[in-house]
């Protein structure tokens, strides 16, 4: 039998060993999360680094879709969405919205006519305290199938090797469809004339517990008018922000929210693949944009339009993008909110 002092020494040694194991495991988990064990592993840091534009880190700004303007408005649900999801946002009624029109560039000073992709960030809040956040873009498909391929696209487009994009496109054949849209799809002269597509798929659960995989889009009430990029370039570097501010003086702007339901076998995990045209669609309500505010002091500035912030009745699917986006958006958000001195607010009463 062990003497009392021996047993207390042994138990102290045991406790220290246990602490060392706990710390060791914590450090290993940290190193794993940071990607130290697998240099090939894609991390938010690597993605943010790859997004850096030639003009330099956009301090104080979003690391992608860095140029934008805030809006507020309302989402009016018509009740039809309750057939797909029990989220309160689909119960007939009006729910407040904060959003952001933006350009798909990491350069906050890019001239509007030089940026091919336009986007919208949207946050709809409901009385049950839940939120539906979404960030959508105007192309009908995403350029690539996986987050890893998106990282490779960023590297190729920043590469000094003149063949980098050709090599990339050969390795990622799905890129061809986006390339065709980017080169021959129409341009418009207004954020109000764009269709904004969620592209990623999510799972909706209705009140009986039935699940359906869906994507969603916002269809503009305004008629899209095609304008050539050359003509757009003559309108000035910030024509989109000026145009939408001016247009809103004539009255609120509207979009219809349409949810598309996948059939079994549709490519739910790949936003570079459109679903067939004949899929079931449900018009669930109308987004009305009522007021525009500059981003600097505006209500969208400090929102992270993280696509995984979803109300009960919606969840992520087998699509790998939303989780990857969530981790990169969080990194971008942490950086930009810590750099507020590089993008100071100007209004005295501006909120943090
Ligand atoms: C792995 C792929 C992607 C990466 C790494 C990425 C990266 C980013 C980053 C860093 C931001 C800034 C976030 C912030 O600071 O708040 C952002 C914003 C945005 N992204 Fe993505 N993104 C990806 C995929 C997508 C997809 C698939 C879509 C559309 C379907 C999209 C649409 C947008 C939009 C509209 C914004 C602006 C939202 C706002 O106004 O704050 N992104 N993205």
XYZ file of N, CA, C and O and ligand atoms in Angstrom, residues 47-48 51 61-65 100-102 118-121 134-137 142 146-147 150 154 197-200 271 300 303-305 321 324-325 328-330 332-333 336, ligand 1:
211
model
N -7.222 32.111 -48.041
C -8.223 32.631 -48.978
C -8.194 34.160 -48.957
O -8.207 34.800 -50.014
N -8.153 34.734 -47.765
C -8.129 36.204 -47.658
C -6.864 36.757 -48.308
O -6.891 37.776 -49.001
N -7.199 36.855 -51.982
C -8.149 37.873 -52.475
C -7.503 39.245 -52.623
O -8.047 40.128 -53.286
N -12.069 47.690 -45.200
C -13.136 47.274 -46.133
C -13.263 45.751 -46.188
O -12.334 45.024 -45.851
N -14.398 45.298 -46.725
C -14.598 43.875 -46.977
C -13.495 43.373 -47.900
O -13.097 44.075 -48.837
N -13.027 42.131 -47.646
C -11.922 41.593 -48.446
C -12.372 41.113 -49.817
O -11.562 40.761 -50.668
N -13.649 41.047 -50.040
C -14.179 40.877 -51.390
C -15.491 41.663 -51.435
O -16.038 41.993 -50.392
N -15.968 41.966 -52.630
C -17.165 42.814 -52.746
C -16.956 44.066 -51.888
O -17.824 44.472 -51.113
N -27.203 45.499 -48.941
C -26.057 46.216 -49.518
C -25.918 45.824 -50.989
O -25.795 44.633 -51.301
N -25.952 46.819 -51.873
C -25.592 46.588 -53.277
C -24.074 46.653 -53.349
O -23.457 47.523 -52.705
N -23.466 45.772 -54.131
C -21.996 45.751 -54.123
C -21.431 45.229 -55.432
O -22.140 44.676 -56.269
N -21.936 41.804 -60.038
C -22.600 42.689 -59.072
C -23.358 41.830 -58.067
O -23.811 40.738 -58.411
N -23.475 42.335 -56.840
C -24.092 41.501 -55.815
C -25.027 42.263 -54.902
O -25.131 43.492 -54.954
N -25.705 41.471 -54.057
C -26.569 42.054 -53.034
C -26.412 41.250 -51.748
O -26.501 40.020 -51.753
N -26.160 41.948 -50.644
C -26.204 41.327 -49.311
C -27.568 41.649 -48.726
O -28.080 42.758 -48.908
N -28.171 36.504 -46.508
C -27.845 35.923 -47.796
C -26.964 36.907 -48.557
O -27.075 38.118 -48.358
N -26.076 36.396 -49.379
C -25.273 37.262 -50.264
C -25.343 36.633 -51.644
O -24.924 35.484 -51.838
N -25.941 37.369 -52.587
C -26.267 36.827 -53.914
C -25.541 37.621 -54.998
O -25.182 38.773 -54.773
N -25.376 36.992 -56.161
C -24.692 37.690 -57.260
C -25.490 37.556 -58.563
O -26.376 36.712 -58.669
N -21.997 29.980 -60.578
C -20.723 30.374 -59.976
C -19.593 29.885 -60.896
O -19.761 28.898 -61.606
N -15.934 24.124 -56.500
C -15.542 23.902 -55.095
C -14.796 25.125 -54.544
O -14.193 25.889 -55.320
N -14.769 25.283 -53.220
C -13.976 26.372 -52.625
C -12.498 26.278 -53.014
O -11.854 27.292 -53.282
N -12.049 27.767 -56.289
C -12.150 29.234 -56.228
C -10.792 29.821 -55.806
O -10.333 30.826 -56.365
N -8.397 32.417 -57.882
C -7.815 33.674 -57.368
C -6.313 33.711 -57.639
O -5.777 34.735 -58.071
N -28.776 36.083 -57.630
C -28.962 34.643 -57.458
C -28.169 34.124 -56.258
O -26.967 34.397 -56.143
N -28.832 33.345 -55.411
C -28.157 32.777 -54.231
C -27.135 31.714 -54.627
O -26.156 31.502 -53.905
N -27.357 31.004 -55.703
C -26.483 29.977 -56.296
C -26.189 28.780 -55.399
O -26.221 27.650 -55.846
N -25.888 28.993 -54.146
C -25.669 27.844 -53.259
C -27.019 27.210 -52.915
O -28.050 27.881 -52.970
N -22.421 24.855 -57.228
C -23.077 26.084 -57.716
C -22.667 26.507 -59.123
O -23.200 27.483 -59.652
N -25.408 48.895 -43.083
C -24.919 47.594 -43.558
C -23.426 47.420 -43.296
O -22.888 46.332 -43.441
N -22.386 44.680 -40.903
C -23.070 43.382 -40.989
C -22.194 42.436 -41.801
O -21.641 42.808 -42.833
N -22.090 41.214 -41.303
C -21.439 40.141 -42.051
C -22.579 39.324 -42.679
O -23.300 38.623 -41.968
N -22.740 39.433 -43.996
C -23.844 38.712 -44.661
C -23.447 37.244 -44.844
O -23.337 36.740 -45.972
N -19.869 25.223 -50.182
C -19.536 26.656 -50.178
C -19.961 27.417 -48.923
O -19.147 28.169 -48.374
N -17.470 27.193 -46.107
C -16.198 27.852 -46.465
C -16.377 29.360 -46.463
O -15.544 30.103 -45.924
N -17.471 29.821 -47.041
C -17.726 31.265 -47.083
C -17.828 31.815 -45.669
O -17.263 32.867 -45.356
N -14.437 32.397 -44.129
C -13.664 33.485 -44.768
C -14.322 34.840 -44.474
O -13.628 35.833 -44.205
N -15.652 34.890 -44.491
C -16.340 36.165 -44.212
C -16.026 36.608 -42.772
O -15.871 37.798 -42.503
N -15.947 35.620 -41.856
C -15.649 35.962 -40.452
C -14.255 36.567 -40.343
O -14.036 37.547 -39.616
N -12.613 38.122 -42.756
C -12.696 39.442 -43.383
C -13.345 40.448 -42.424
O -12.870 41.579 -42.261
N -14.413 39.995 -41.756
C -15.137 40.870 -40.826
C -14.235 41.279 -39.655
O -14.189 42.453 -39.275
N -11.625 43.837 -40.978
C -12.114 45.181 -41.347
C -12.662 45.956 -40.149
O -12.506 47.178 -40.074
C -15.311 30.087 -51.397
C -15.963 31.006 -52.093
C -16.090 32.436 -51.642
C -15.219 33.223 -50.941
C -13.832 32.859 -50.425
C -15.840 34.528 -50.770
C -15.277 35.604 -50.104
C -15.948 36.745 -49.712
C -15.503 37.732 -48.740
C -14.172 37.692 -47.994
C -16.463 38.676 -48.611
C -16.482 39.873 -47.646
C -17.207 39.463 -46.353
C -17.307 40.572 -45.299
O -16.287 41.170 -44.929
O -18.433 40.804 -44.794
C -17.504 38.321 -49.539
C -18.635 39.048 -49.748
C -19.606 38.694 -50.635
N -19.715 37.505 -51.332
Fe -18.422 35.996 -51.335
N -17.087 34.493 -51.362
C -17.269 33.241 -51.898
C -18.380 32.772 -52.568
C -19.465 33.537 -52.862
C -20.650 33.080 -53.547
C -20.903 31.636 -54.003
C -21.473 34.159 -53.648
C -22.853 34.267 -54.262
C -23.627 33.279 -54.526
C -20.832 35.290 -53.016
C -21.348 36.561 -52.905
C -20.847 37.562 -52.112
C -21.493 38.851 -51.923
C -22.767 39.341 -52.600
C -20.722 39.547 -50.979
C -20.976 40.936 -50.437
C -21.841 40.835 -49.201
C -21.861 42.178 -48.483
O -22.429 43.130 -49.037
O -21.319 42.253 -47.381
N -19.624 34.870 -52.539
N -17.178 37.140 -50.204
